[in-house]
mmCIF file with all atom_site columns, C-alpha atoms in Angstrom:
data_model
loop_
_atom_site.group_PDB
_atom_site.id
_atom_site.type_symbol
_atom_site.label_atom_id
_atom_site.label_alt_id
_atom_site.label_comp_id
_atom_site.label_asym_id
_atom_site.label_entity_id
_atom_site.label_seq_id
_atom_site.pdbx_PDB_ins_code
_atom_site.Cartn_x
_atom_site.Cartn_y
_atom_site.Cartn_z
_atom_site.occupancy
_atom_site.B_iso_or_equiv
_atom_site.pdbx_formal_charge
_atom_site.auth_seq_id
_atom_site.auth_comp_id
_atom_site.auth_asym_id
_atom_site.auth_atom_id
_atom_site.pdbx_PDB_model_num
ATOM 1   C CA . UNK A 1 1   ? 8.924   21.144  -9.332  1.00 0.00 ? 1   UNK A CA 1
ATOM 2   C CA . UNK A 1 2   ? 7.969   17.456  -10.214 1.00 0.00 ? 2   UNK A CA 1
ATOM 3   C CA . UNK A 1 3   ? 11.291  16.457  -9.662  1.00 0.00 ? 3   UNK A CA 1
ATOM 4   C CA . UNK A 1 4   ? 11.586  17.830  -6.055  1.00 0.00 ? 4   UNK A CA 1
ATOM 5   C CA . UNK A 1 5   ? 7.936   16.856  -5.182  1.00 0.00 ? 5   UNK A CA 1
ATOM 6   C CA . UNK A 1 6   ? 9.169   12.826  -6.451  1.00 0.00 ? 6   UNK A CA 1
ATOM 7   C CA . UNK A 1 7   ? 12.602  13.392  -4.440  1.00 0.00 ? 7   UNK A CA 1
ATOM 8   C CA . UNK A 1 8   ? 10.438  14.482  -1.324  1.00 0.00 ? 8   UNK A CA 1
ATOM 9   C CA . UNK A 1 9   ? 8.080   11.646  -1.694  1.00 0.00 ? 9   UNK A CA 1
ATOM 10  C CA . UNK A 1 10  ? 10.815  9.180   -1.844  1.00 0.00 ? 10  UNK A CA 1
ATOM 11  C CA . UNK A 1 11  ? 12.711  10.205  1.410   1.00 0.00 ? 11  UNK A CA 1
ATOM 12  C CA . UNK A 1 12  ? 9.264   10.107  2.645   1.00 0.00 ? 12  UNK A CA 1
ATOM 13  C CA . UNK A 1 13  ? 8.415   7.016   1.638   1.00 0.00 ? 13  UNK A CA 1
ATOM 14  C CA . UNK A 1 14  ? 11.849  5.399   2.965   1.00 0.00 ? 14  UNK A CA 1
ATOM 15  C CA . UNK A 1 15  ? 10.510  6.262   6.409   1.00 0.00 ? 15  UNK A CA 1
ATOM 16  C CA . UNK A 1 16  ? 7.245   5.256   5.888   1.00 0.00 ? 16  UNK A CA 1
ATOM 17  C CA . UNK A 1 17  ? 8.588   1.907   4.991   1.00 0.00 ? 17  UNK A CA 1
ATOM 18  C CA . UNK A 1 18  ? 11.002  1.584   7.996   1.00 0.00 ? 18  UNK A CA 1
ATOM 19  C CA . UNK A 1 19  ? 7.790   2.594   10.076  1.00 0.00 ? 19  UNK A CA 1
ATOM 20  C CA . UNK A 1 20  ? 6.083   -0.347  8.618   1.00 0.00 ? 20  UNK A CA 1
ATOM 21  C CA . UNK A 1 21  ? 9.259   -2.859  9.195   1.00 0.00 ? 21  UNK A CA 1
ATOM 22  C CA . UNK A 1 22  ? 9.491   -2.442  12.662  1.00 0.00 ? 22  UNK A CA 1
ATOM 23  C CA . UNK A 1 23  ? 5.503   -2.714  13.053  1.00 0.00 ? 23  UNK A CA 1
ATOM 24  C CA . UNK A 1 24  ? 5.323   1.012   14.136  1.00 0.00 ? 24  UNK A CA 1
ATOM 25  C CA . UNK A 1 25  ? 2.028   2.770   14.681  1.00 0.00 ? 25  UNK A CA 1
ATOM 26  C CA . UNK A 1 26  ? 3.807   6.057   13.378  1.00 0.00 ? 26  UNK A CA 1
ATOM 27  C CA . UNK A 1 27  ? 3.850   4.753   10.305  1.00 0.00 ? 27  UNK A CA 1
ATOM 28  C CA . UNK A 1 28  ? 0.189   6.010   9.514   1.00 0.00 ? 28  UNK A CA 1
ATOM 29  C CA . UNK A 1 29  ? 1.077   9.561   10.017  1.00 0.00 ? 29  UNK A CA 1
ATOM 30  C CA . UNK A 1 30  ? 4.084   9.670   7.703   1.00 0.00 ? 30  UNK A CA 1
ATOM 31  C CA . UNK A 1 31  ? 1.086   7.435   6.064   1.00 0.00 ? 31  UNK A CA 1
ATOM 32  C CA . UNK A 1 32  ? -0.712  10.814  5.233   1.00 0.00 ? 32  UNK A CA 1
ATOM 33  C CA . UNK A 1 33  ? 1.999   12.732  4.301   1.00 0.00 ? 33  UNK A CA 1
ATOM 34  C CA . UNK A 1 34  ? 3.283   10.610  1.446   1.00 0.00 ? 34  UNK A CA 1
ATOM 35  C CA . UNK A 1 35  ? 0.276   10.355  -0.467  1.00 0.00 ? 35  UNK A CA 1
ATOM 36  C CA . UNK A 1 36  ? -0.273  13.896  -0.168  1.00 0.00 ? 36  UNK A CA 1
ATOM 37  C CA . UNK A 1 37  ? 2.976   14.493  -2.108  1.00 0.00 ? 37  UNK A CA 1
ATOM 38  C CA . UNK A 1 38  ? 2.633   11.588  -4.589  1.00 0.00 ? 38  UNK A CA 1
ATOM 39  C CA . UNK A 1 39  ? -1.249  13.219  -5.653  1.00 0.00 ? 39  UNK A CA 1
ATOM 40  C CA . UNK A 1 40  ? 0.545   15.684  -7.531  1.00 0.00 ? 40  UNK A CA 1
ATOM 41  C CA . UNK A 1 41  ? 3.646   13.656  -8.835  1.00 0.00 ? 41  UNK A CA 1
ATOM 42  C CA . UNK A 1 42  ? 1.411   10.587  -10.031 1.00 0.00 ? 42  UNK A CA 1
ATOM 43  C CA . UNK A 1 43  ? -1.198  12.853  -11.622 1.00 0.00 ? 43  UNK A CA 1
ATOM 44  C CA . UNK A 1 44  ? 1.374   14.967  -13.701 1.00 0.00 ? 44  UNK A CA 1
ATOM 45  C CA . UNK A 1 45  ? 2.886   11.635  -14.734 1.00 0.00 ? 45  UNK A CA 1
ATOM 46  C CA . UNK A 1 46  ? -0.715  10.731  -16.153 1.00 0.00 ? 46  UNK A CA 1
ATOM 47  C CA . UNK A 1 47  ? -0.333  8.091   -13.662 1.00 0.00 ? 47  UNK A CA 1
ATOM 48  C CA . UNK A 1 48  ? -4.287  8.660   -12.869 1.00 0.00 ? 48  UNK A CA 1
ATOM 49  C CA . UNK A 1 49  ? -5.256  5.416   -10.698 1.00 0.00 ? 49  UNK A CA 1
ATOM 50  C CA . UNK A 1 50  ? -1.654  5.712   -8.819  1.00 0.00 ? 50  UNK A CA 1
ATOM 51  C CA . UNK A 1 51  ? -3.368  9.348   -7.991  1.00 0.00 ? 51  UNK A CA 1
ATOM 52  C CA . UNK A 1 52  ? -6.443  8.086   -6.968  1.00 0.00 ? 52  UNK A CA 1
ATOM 53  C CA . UNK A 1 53  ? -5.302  5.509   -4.827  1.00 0.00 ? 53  UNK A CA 1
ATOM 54  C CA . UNK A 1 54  ? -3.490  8.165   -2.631  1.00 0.00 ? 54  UNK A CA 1
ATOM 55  C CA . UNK A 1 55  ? -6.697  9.914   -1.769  1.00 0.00 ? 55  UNK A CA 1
ATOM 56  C CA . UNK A 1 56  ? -7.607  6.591   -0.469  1.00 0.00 ? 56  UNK A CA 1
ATOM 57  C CA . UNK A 1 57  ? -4.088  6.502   1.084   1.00 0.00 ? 57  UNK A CA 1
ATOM 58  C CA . UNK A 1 58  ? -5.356  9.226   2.878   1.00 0.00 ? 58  UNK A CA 1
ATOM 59  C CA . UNK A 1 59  ? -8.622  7.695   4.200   1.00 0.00 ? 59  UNK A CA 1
ATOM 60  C CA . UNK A 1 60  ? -6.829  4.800   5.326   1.00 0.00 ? 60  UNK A CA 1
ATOM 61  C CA . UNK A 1 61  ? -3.979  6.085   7.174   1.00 0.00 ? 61  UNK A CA 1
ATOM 62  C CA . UNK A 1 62  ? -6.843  7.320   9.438   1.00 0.00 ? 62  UNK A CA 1
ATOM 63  C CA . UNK A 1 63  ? -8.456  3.534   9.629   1.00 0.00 ? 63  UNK A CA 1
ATOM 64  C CA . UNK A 1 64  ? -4.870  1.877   9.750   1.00 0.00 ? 64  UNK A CA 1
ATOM 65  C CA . UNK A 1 65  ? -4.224  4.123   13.048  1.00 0.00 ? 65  UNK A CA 1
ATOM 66  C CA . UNK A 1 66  ? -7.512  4.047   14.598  1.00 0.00 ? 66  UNK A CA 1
ATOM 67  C CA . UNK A 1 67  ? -7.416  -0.043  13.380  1.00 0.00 ? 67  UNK A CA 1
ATOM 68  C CA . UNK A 1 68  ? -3.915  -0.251  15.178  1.00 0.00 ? 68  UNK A CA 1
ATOM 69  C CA . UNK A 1 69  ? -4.176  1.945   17.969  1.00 0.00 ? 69  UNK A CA 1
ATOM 70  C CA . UNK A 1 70  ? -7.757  0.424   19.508  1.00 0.00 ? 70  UNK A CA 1
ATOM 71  C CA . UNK A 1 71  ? -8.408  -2.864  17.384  1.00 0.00 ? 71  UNK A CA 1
ATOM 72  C CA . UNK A 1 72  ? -11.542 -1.792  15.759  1.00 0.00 ? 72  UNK A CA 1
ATOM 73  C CA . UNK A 1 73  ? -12.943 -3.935  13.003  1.00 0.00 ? 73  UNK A CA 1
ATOM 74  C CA . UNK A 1 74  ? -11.797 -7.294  14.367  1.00 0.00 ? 74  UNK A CA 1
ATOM 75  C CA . UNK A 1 75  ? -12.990 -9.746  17.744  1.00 0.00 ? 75  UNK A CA 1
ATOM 76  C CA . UNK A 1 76  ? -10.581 -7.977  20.221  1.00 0.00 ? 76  UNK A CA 1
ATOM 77  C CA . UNK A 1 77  ? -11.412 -5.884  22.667  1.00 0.00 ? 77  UNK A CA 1
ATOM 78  C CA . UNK A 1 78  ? -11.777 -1.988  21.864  1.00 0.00 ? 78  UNK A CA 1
ATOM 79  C CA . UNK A 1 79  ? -9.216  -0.759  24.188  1.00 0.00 ? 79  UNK A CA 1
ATOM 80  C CA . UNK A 1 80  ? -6.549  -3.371  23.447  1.00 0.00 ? 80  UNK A CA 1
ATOM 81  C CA . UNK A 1 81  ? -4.012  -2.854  19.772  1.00 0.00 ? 81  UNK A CA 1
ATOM 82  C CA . UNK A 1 82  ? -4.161  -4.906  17.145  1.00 0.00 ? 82  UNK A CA 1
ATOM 83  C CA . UNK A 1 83  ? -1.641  -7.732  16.793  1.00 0.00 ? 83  UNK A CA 1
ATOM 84  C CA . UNK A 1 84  ? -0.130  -9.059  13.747  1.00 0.00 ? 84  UNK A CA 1
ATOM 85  C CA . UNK A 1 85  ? -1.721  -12.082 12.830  1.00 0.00 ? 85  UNK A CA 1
ATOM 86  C CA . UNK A 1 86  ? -1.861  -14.397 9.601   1.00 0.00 ? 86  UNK A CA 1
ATOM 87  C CA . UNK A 1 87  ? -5.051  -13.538 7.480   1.00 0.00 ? 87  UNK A CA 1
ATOM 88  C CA . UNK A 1 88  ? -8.326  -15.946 8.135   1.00 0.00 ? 88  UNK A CA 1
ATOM 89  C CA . UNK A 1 89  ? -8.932  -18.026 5.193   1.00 0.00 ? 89  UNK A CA 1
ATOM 90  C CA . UNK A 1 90  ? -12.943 -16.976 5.081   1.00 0.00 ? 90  UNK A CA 1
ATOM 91  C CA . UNK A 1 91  ? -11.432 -13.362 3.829   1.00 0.00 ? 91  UNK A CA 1
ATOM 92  C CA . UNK A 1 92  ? -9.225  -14.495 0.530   1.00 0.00 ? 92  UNK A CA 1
ATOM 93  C CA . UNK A 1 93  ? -12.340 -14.557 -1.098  1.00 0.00 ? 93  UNK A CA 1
ATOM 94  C CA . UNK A 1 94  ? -14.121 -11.236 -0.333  1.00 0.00 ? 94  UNK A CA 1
ATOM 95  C CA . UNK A 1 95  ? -10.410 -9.746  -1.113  1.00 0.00 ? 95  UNK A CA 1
ATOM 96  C CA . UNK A 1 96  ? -9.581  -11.159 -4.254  1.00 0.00 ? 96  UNK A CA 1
ATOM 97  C CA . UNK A 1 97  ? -13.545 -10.524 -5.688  1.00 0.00 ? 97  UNK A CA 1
ATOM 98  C CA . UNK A 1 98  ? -12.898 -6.649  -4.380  1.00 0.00 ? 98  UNK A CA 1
ATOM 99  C CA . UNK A 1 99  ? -9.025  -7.260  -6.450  1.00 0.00 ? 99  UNK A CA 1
ATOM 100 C CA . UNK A 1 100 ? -11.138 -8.413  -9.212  1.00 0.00 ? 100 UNK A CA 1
ATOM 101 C CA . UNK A 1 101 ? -14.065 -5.847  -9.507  1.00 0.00 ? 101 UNK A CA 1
ATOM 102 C CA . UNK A 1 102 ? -11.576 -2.802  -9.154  1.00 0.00 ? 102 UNK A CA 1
ATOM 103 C CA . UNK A 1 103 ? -9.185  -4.011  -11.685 1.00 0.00 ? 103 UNK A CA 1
ATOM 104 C CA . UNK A 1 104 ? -11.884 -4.447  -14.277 1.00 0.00 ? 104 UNK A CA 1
ATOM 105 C CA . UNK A 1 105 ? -13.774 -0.861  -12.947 1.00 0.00 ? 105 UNK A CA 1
ATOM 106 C CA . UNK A 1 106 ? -10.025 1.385   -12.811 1.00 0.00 ? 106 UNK A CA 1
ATOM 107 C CA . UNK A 1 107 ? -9.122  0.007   -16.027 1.00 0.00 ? 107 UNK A CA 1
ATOM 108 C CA . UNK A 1 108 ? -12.738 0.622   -18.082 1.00 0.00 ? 108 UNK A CA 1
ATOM 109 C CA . UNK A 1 109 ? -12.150 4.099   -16.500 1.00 0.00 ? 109 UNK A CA 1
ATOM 110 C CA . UNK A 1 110 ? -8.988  4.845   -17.368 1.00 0.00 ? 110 UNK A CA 1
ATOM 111 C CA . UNK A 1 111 ? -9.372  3.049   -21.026 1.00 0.00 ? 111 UNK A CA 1
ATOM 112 C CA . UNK A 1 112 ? -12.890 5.368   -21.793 1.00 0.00 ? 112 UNK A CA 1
ATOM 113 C CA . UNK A 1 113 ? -11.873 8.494   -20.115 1.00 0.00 ? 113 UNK A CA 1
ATOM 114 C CA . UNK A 1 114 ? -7.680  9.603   -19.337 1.00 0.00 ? 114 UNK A CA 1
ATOM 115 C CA . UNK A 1 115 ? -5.185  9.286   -21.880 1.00 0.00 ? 115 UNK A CA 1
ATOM 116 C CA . UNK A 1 116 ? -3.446  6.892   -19.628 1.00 0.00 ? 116 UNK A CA 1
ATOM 117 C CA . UNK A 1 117 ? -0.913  4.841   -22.397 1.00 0.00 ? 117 UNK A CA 1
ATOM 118 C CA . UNK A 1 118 ? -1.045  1.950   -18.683 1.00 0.00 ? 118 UNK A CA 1
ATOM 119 C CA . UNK A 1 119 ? -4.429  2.001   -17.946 1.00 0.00 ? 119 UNK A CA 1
ATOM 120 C CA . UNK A 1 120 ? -4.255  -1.747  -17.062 1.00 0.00 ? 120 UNK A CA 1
ATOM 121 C CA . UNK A 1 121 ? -0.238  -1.963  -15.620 1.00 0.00 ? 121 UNK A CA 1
ATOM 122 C CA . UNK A 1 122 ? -1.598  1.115   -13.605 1.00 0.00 ? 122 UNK A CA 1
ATOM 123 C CA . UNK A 1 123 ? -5.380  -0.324  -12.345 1.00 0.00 ? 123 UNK A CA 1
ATOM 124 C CA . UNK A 1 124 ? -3.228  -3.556  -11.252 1.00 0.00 ? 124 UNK A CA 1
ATOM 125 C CA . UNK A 1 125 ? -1.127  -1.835  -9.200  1.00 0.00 ? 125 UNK A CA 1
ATOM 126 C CA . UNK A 1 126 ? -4.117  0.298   -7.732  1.00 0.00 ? 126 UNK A CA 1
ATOM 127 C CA . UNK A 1 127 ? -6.666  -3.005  -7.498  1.00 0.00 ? 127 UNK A CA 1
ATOM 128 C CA . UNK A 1 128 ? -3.841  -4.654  -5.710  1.00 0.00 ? 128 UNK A CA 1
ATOM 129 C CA . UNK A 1 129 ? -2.669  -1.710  -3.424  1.00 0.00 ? 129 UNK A CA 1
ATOM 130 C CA . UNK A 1 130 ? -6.321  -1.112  -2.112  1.00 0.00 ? 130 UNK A CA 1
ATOM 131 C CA . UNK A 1 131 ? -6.308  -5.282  -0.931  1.00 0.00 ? 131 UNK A CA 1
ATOM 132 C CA . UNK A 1 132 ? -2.619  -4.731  0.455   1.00 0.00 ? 132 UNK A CA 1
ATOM 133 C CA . UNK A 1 133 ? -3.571  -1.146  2.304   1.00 0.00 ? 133 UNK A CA 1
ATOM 134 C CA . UNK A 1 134 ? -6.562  -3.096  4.120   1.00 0.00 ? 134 UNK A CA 1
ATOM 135 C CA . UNK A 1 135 ? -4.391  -5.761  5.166   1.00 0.00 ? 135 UNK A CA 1
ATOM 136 C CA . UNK A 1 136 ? -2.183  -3.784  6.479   1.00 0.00 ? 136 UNK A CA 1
ATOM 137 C CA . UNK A 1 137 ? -4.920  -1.914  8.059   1.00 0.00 ? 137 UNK A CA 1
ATOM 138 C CA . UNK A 1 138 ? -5.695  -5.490  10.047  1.00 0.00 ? 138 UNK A CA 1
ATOM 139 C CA . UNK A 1 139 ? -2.042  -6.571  10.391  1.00 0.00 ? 139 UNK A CA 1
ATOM 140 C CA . UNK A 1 140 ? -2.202  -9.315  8.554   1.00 0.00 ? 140 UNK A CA 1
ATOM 141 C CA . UNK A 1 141 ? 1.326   -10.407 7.876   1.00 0.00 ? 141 UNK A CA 1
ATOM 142 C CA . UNK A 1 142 ? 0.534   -11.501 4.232   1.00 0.00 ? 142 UNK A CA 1
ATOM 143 C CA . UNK A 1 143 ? -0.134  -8.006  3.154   1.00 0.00 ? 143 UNK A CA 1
ATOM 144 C CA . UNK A 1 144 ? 3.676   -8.110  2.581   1.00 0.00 ? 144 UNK A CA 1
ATOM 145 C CA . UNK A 1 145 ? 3.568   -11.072 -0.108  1.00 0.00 ? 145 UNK A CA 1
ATOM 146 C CA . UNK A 1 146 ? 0.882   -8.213  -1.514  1.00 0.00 ? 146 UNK A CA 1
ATOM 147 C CA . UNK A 1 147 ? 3.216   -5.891  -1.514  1.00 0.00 ? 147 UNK A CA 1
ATOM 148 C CA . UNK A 1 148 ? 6.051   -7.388  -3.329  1.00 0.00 ? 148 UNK A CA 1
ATOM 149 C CA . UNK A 1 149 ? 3.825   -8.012  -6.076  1.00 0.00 ? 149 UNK A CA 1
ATOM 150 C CA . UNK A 1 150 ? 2.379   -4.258  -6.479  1.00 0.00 ? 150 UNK A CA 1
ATOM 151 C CA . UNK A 1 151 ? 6.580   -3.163  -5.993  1.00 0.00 ? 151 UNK A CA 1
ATOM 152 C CA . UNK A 1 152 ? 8.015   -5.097  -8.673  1.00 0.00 ? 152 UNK A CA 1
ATOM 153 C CA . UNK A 1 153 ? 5.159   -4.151  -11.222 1.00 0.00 ? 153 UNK A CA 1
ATOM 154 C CA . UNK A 1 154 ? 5.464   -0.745  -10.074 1.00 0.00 ? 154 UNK A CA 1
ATOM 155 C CA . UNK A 1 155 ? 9.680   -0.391  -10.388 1.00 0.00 ? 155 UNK A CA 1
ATOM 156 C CA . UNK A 1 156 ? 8.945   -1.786  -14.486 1.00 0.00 ? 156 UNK A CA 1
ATOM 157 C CA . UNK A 1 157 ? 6.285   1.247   -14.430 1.00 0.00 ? 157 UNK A CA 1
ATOM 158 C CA . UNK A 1 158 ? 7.402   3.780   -13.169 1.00 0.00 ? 158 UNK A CA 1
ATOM 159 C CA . UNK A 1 159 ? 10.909  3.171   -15.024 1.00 0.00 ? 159 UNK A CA 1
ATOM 160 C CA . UNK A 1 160 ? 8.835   3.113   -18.130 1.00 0.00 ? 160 UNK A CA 1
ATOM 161 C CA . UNK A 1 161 ? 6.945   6.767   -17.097 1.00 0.00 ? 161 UNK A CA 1
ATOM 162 C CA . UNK A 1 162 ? 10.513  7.732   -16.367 1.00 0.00 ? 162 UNK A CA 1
ATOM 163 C CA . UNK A 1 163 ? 10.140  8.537   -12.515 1.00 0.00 ? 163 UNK A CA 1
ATOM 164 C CA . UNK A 1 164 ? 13.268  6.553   -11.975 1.00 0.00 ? 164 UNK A CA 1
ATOM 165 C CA . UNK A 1 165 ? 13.405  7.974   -8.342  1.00 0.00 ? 165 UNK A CA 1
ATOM 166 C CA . UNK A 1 166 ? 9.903   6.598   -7.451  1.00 0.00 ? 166 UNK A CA 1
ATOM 167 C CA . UNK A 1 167 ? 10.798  3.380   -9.306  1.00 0.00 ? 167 UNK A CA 1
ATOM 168 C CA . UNK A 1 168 ? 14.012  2.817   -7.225  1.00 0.00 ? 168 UNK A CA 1
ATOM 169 C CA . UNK A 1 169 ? 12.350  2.931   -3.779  1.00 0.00 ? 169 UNK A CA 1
ATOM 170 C CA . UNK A 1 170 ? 9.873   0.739   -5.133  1.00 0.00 ? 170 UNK A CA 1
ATOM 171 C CA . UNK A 1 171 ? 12.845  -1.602  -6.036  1.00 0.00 ? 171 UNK A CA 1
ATOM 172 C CA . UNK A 1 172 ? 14.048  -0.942  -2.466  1.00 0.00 ? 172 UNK A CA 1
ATOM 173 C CA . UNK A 1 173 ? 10.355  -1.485  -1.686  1.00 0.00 ? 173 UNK A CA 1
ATOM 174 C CA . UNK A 1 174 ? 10.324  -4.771  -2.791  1.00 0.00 ? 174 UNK A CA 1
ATOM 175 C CA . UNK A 1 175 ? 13.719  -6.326  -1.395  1.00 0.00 ? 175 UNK A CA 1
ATOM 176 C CA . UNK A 1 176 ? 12.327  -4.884  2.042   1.00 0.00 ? 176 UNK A CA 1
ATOM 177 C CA . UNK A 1 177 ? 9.011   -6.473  2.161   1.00 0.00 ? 177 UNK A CA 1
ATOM 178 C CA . UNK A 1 178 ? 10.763  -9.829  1.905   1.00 0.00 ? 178 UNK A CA 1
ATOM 179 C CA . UNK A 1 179 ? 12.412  -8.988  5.022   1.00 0.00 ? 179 UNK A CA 1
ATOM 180 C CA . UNK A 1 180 ? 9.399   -7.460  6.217   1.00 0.00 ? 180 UNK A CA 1
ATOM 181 C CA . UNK A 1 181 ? 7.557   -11.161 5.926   1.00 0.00 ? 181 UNK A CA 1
ATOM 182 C CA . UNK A 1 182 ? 10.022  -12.759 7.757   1.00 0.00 ? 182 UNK A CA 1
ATOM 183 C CA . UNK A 1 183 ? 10.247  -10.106 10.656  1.00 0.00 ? 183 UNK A CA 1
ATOM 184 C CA . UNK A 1 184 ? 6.399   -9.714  11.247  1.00 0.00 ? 184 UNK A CA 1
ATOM 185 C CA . UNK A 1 185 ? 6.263   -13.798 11.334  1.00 0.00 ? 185 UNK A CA 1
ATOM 186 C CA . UNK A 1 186 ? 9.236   -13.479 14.056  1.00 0.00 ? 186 UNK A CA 1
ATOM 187 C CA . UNK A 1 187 ? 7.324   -10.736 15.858  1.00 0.00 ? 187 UNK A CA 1
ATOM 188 C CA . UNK A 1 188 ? 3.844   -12.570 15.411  1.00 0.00 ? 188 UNK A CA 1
ATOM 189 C CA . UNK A 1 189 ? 5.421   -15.705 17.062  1.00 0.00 ? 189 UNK A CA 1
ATOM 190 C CA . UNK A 1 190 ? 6.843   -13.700 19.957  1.00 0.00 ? 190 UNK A CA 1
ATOM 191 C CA . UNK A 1 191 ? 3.914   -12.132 20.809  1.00 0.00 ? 191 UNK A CA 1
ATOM 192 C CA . UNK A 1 192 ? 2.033   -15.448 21.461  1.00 0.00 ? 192 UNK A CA 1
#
């Protein structure tokens, strides 16, 4: 059952990613659907933050569409989208300190309570992915350089927890989101 629920998850996520290349609001509904299947693949892996972080994969798919859809938590107007933009400088800060925090919080949990043999590899990934959901949330077209970063640490992780599947899209993951940088700069620029 594992198997087909990571086999599932990938096709799934191969869409979701496509969604996200070509700057697609649809892209937060296939949002909720992957993280639904990964819950259960993730947690039998012992994968434990990776399952957490899908709840909140959850959660934000709602934001990201609401975020995209009417602008809401930036200066434009409420009725007008959200355009892809390059992140303000006066957020690095607030972003890496919330990086920081759950990094250090994920891995004291996993370390004093799972059996989690990655509890730092795996709180990393999660710290990171909770920055790089957010951006993406905003359209900020960094949150790809975010994402290469959590997709080559998760291929060497999820090879190691043998869910070579999972760690091949991630591979594919990561070759993407380099030419997912340079397209959202490209559609950035022809949108001013």
């Amino acid at each position: 059952m594992g198997n087909c629920l990571e086999i599932a998850g990938t096709c799934v996520g191969l869409i979701y990613l496509w969604l996200e290349y070509k700057a697609s609001i649809y892209l937060w509904i296939v949002g909720v659907v992957m993280p639904a299947i990964y819950i259960f693949v993730y947690y039998e892996a012992g994968l434990y933050a990776d399952f957490a972080i899908n709840v909140y994969y959850l959660l934000a798919a709602a934001y990201g569409w609401l975020s995209w859809k009417y602008g809401w938590g930036g200066k434009e107007d409420a009725a007008s989208a959200l355009s892809i933009t390059y992140t303000p400088p006066r957020v690095y800060m607030p972003l890496f300190l919330v990086f920081v925090v759950t990094l250090v919080l994920i891995a004291w949990v996993l370390t004093e309570f799972t059996n989690s043999d990655v509890p730092w590899s795996d709180s990393f990934t999660t710290a990171l992915s909770i920055v790089g959901i957010w951006m993406l949330a905003r359209k900020y077209v960094e949150q790809w350089l975010v994402w290469i970063i959590v997709d080559v640490v998760c291929c060497g992780l999820y090879v190691y927890k043998e869910l070579y599947f999972t760690a091949g899209l991630y591979g594919l993951y990561a070759l993407i989101a380099i030419g997912g940088y340079k397209k959202w700069i490209r559609m950035m620029e022809e949108e001013k």
